[in-house]
Short mmCIF file of C-alpha atoms in Angstrom, two decimals:
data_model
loop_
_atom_site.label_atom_id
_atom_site.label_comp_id
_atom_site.label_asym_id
_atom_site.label_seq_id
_atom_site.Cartn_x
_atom_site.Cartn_y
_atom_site.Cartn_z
CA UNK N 1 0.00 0.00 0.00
CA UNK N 2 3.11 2.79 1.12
CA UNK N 3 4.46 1.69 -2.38
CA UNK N 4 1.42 2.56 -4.17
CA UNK N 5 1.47 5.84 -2.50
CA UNK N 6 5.16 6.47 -2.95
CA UNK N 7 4.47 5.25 -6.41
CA UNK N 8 1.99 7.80 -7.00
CA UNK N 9 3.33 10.38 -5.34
CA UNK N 10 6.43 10.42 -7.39
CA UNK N 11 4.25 10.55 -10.50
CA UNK N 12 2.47 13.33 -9.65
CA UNK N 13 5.83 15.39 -8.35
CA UNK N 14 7.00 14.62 -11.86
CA UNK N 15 4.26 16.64 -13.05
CA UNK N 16 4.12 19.35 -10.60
CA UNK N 17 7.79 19.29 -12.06
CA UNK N 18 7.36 19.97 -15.47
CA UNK N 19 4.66 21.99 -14.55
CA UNK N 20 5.43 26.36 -15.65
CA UNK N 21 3.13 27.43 -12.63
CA UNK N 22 5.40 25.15 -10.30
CA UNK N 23 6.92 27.88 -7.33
CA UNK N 24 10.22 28.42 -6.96
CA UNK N 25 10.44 28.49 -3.48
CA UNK N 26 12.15 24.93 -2.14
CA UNK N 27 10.13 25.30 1.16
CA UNK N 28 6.96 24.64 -0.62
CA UNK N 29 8.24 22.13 -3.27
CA UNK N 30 7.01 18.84 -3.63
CA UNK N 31 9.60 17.21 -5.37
CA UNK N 32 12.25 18.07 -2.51
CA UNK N 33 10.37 15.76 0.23
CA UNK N 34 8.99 12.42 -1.50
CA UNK N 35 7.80 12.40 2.42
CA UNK N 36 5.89 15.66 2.39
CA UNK N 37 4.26 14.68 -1.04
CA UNK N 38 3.24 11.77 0.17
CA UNK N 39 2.11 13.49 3.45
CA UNK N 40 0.83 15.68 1.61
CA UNK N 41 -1.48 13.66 -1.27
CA UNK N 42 -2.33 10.98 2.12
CA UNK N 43 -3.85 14.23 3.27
CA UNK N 44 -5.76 15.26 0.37
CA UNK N 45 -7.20 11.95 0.24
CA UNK N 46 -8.25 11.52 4.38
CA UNK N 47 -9.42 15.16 3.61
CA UNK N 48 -11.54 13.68 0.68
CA UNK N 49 -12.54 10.74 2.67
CA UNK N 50 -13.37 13.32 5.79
CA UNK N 51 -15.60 15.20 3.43
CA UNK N 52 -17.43 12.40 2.05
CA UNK N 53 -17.96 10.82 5.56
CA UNK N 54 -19.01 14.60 6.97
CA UNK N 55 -21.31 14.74 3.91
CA UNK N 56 -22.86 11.42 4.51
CA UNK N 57 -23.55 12.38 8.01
CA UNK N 58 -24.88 15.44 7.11
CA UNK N 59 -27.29 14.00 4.72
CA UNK N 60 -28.86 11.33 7.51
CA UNK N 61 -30.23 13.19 10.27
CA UNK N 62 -29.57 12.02 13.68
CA UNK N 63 -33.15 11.19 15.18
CA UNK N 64 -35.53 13.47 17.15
CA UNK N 65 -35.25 14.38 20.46
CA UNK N 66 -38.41 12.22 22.08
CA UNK N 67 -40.84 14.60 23.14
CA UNK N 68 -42.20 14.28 26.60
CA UNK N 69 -45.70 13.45 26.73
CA UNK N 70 -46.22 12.93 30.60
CA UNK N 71 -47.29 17.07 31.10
CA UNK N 72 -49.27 16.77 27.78
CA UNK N 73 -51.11 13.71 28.69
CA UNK N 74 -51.86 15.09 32.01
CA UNK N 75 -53.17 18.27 30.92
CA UNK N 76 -55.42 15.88 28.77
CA UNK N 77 -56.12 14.10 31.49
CA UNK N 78 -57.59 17.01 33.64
CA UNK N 79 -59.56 18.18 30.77
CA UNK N 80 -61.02 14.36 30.76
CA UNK N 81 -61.63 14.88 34.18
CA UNK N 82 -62.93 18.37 34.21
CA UNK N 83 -65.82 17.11 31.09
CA UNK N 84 -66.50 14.14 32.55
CA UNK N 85 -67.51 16.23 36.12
CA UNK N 86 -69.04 18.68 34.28
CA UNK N 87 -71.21 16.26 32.67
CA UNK N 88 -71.91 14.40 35.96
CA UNK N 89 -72.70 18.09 37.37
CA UNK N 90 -75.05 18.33 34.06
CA UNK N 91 -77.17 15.41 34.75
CA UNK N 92 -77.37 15.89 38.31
CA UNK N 93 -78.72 19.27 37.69
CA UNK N 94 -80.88 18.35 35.68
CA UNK N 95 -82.26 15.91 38.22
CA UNK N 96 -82.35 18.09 40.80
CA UNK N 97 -83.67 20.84 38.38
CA UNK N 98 -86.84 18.30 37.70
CA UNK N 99 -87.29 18.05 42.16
CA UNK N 100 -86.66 22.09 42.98
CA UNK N 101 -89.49 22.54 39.43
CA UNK N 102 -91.97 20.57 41.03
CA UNK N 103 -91.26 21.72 45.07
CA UNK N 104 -91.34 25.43 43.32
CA UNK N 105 -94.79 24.82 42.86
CA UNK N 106 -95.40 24.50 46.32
CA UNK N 107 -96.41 28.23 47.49
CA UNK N 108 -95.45 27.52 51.18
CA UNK N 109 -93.12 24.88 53.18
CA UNK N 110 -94.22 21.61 54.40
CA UNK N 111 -93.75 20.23 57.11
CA UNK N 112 -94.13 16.50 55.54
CA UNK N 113 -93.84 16.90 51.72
CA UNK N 114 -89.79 15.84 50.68
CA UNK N 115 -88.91 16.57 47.16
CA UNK N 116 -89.69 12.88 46.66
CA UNK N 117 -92.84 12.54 48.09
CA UNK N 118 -93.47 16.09 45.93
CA UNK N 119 -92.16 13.87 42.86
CA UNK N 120 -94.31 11.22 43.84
CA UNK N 121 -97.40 13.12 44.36
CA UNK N 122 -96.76 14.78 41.67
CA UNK N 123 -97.50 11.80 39.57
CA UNK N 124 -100.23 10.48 40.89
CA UNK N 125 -102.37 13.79 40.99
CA UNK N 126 -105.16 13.97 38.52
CA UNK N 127 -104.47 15.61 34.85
CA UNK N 128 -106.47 18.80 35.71
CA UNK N 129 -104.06 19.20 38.40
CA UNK N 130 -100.67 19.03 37.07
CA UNK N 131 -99.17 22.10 36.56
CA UNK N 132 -101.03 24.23 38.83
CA UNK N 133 -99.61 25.74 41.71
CA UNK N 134 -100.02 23.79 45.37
CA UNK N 135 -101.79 26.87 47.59
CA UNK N 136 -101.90 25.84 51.57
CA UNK N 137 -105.43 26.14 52.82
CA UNK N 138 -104.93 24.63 55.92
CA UNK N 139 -102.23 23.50 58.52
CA UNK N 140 -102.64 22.94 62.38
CA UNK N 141 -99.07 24.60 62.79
CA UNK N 142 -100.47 27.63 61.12
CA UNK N 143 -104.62 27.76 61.86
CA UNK N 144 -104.75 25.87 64.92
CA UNK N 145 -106.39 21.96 65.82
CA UNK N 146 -109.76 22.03 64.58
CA UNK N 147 -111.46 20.10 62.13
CA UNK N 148 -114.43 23.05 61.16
CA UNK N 149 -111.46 25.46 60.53
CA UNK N 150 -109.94 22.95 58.21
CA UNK N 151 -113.41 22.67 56.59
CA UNK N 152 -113.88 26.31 56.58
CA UNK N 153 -110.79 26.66 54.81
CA UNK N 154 -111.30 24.14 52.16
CA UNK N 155 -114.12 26.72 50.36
CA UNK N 156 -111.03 29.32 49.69
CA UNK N 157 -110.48 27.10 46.66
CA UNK N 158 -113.03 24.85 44.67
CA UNK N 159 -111.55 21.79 43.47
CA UNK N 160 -109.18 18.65 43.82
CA UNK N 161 -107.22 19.25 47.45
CA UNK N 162 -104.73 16.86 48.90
CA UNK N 163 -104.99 16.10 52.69
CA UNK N 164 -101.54 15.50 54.18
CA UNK N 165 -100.98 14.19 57.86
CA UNK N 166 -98.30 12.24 59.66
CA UNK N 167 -97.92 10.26 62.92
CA UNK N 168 -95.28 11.31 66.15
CA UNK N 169 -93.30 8.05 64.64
CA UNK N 170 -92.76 9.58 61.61
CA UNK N 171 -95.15 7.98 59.05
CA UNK N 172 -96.78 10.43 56.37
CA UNK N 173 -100.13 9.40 54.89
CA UNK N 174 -103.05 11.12 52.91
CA UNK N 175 -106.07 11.16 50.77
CA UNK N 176 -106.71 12.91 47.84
CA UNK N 177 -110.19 14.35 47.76
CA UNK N 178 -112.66 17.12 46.73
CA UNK N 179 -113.08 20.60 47.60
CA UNK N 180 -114.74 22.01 49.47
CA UNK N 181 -115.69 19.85 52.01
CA UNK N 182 -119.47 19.56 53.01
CA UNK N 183 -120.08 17.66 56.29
CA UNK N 184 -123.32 15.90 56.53
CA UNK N 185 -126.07 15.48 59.32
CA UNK N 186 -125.82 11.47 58.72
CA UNK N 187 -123.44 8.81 57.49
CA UNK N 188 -122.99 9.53 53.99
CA UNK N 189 -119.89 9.15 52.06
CA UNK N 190 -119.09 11.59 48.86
CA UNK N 191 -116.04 11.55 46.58
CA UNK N 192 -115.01 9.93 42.96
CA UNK N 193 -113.09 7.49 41.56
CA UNK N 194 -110.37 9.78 41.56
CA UNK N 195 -109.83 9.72 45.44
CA UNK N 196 -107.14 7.92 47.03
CA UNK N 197 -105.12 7.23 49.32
CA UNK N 198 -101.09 7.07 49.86
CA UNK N 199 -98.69 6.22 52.45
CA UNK N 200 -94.91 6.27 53.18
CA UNK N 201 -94.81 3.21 55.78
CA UNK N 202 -93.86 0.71 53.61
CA UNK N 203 -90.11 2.82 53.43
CA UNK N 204 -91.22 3.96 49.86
CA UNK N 205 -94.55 6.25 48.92
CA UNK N 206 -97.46 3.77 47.80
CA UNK N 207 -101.10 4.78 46.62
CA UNK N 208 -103.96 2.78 46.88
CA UNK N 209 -106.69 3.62 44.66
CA UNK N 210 -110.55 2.58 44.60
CA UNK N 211 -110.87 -1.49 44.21
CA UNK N 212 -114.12 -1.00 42.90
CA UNK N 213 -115.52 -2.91 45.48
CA UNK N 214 -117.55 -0.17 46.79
CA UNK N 215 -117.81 3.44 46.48
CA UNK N 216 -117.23 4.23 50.41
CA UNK N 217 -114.52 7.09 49.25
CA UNK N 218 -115.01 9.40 52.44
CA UNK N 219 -117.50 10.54 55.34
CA UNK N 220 -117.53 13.94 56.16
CA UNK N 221 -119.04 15.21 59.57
CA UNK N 222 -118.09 17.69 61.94
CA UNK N 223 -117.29 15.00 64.62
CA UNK N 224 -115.05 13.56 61.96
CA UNK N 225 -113.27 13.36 58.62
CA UNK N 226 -112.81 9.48 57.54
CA UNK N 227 -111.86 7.46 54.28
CA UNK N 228 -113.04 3.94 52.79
CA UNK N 229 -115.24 1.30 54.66
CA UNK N 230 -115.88 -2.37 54.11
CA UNK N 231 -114.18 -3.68 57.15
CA UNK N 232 -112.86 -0.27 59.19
CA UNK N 233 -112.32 3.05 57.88
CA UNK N 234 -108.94 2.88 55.94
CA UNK N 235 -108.33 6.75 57.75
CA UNK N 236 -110.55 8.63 60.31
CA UNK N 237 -109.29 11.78 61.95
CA UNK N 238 -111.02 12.96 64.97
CA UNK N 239 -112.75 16.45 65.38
CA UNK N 240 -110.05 18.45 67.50
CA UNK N 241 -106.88 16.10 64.56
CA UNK N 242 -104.98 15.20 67.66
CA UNK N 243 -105.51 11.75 67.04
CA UNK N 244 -106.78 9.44 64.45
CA UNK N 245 -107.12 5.53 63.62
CA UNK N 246 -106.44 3.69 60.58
CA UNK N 247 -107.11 0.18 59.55
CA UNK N 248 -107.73 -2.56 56.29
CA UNK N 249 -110.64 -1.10 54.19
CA UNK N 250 -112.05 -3.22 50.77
CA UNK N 251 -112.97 0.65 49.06
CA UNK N 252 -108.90 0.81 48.25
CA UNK N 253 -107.38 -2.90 49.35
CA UNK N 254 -104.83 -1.20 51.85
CA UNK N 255 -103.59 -2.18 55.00
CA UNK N 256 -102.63 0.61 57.79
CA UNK N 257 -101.54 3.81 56.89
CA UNK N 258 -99.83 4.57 59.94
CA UNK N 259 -97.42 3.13 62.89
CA UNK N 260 -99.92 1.87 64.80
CA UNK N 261 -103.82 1.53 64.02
CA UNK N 262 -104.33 4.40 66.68
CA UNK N 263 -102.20 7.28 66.83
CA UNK N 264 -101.59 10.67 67.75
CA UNK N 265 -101.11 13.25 64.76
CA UNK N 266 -98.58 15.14 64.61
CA UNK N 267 -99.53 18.15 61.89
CA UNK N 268 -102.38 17.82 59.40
CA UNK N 269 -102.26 19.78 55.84
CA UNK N 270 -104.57 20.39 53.04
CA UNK N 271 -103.36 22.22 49.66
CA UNK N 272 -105.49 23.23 47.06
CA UNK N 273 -104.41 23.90 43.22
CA UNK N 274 -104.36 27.11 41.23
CA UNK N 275 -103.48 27.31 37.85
CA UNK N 276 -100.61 30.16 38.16
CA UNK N 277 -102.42 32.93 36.46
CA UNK N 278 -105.46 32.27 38.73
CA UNK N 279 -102.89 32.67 41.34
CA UNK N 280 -101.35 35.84 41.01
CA UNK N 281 -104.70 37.25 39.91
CA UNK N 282 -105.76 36.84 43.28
#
């Protein structure tokens, strides 16, 4: 391989020789050093050799830096987070947005009526009904203990009303019925098909509505305001609603309302409905 070189080194310091541009100067002549030619053309040729490797390199580009994901992911992650609660958020305003509609319709406070109960009520009133506003005629914590007052009170607003009471053990029970209420001088029982009768005792609200087996719907008197027959009076609430009984009745198949079949009441309610025009009007 050196011989090759010297070989070709001495062939090219020939022609440098011969060469008219060739410089005088000795320092920088290649034909006094074979060893700096040759130093000289093994240089041009690593140079070459440098230049095509620095070329190659240049042309294939190292790789790219990895990019970090982790902050990027997280970021993503939040915003996952963020949609998912606001969606959770969403639907359970809108659930609670259906409750609050329904217990806005309720002019006053109860002191039995939940925003489930409301929701279940709700349901089970009569077409005519739904929609309107739910007016208090009557509450013991607000009128006083009398059963005339209550029936006094049930003229302010002709129509379906829904009587709502509850036991000192926490039961709430109920009828729905007609307004106003006309007592009787004897036993005679009014009311539709569309009374009934509904409960929270069971854990859960449950309505019991005419069996069809008689039309005993209610007895109104001024010793007493009672529902159903066949057997006892499914509800009966004294003249002074302190206490009350409740029992099995065949007009709407139910069992006791309450904690016990005699109890002692602890509030008794009765709410009429307006439509809402009729109710600001007045």
């Amino acid at each position: 391989m050196h011989a090759l070189k010297d070989k070709v080194s001495q062939k090219l310091s020939n022609l440098f020789a011969d060469s008219p541009s060739q410089s005088a100067s000795p320092r920088h002549s290649l034909t006094d050093s074979p060893k700096a030619s040759a130093k000289s053309f093994t240089s041009y040729f690593s140079f070459g050799a440098r230049n095509e490797n620095e070329d190659s390199e240049s042309e294939s580009f190292p790789p790219p830096p990895p990019i970090r994901t982790d902050s990027y992911e997280s970021v993503e992650n939040c915003k996952q987070e963020e949609d998912c609660k606001k969606n959770q958020s969403s639907s359970t305003t809108v659930g609670n947005d259906d409750y609050e509609g329904e217990m806005k319709e309720l002019t006053e406070s109860s002191a039995f009526i939940s925003a489930d109960l409301c929701e279940f009520l709700h349901a089970c009133l009569p077409n005519i009904v739904r929609g309107c506003k739910w007016v208090l005629l009557y509450s013991t914590l607000k009128h006083g203990i009398s059963l005339r007052t209550l029936l006094r009170k049930s003229a302010e607003l002709p129509g379906p009303c829904l009587l709502v009471a509850g036991d000192k053990q926490g039961a709430v029970f109920g009828a729905m019925l007609e307004c106003p209420l006309t007592t009787t001088p004897k036993r005679k029982y009014q009311g539709t098909s569309q009374t009934f009768l509904f409960t929270t005792i069971y854990g859960q609200p449950r309505i019991f509505r005419p069996t069809g087996a008689n039309r005993y719907y209610y007895m109104c008197m001024n010793e007493f305001l009672a529902f159903g027959g066949g057997g006892s009076f499914a509800l009966c609430l004294d003249e002074d609603l302190l206490k009350a009984t409740s029992g099995p009745s065949e007009t709407f198949g139910n069992e006791c309302l309450a904690s016990s079949t005699e109890f002692e009441l602890k509030n008794v309610e009765l709410w009429g409905f307006a439509h809402a025009s009729q109710y600001l009007s007045s």
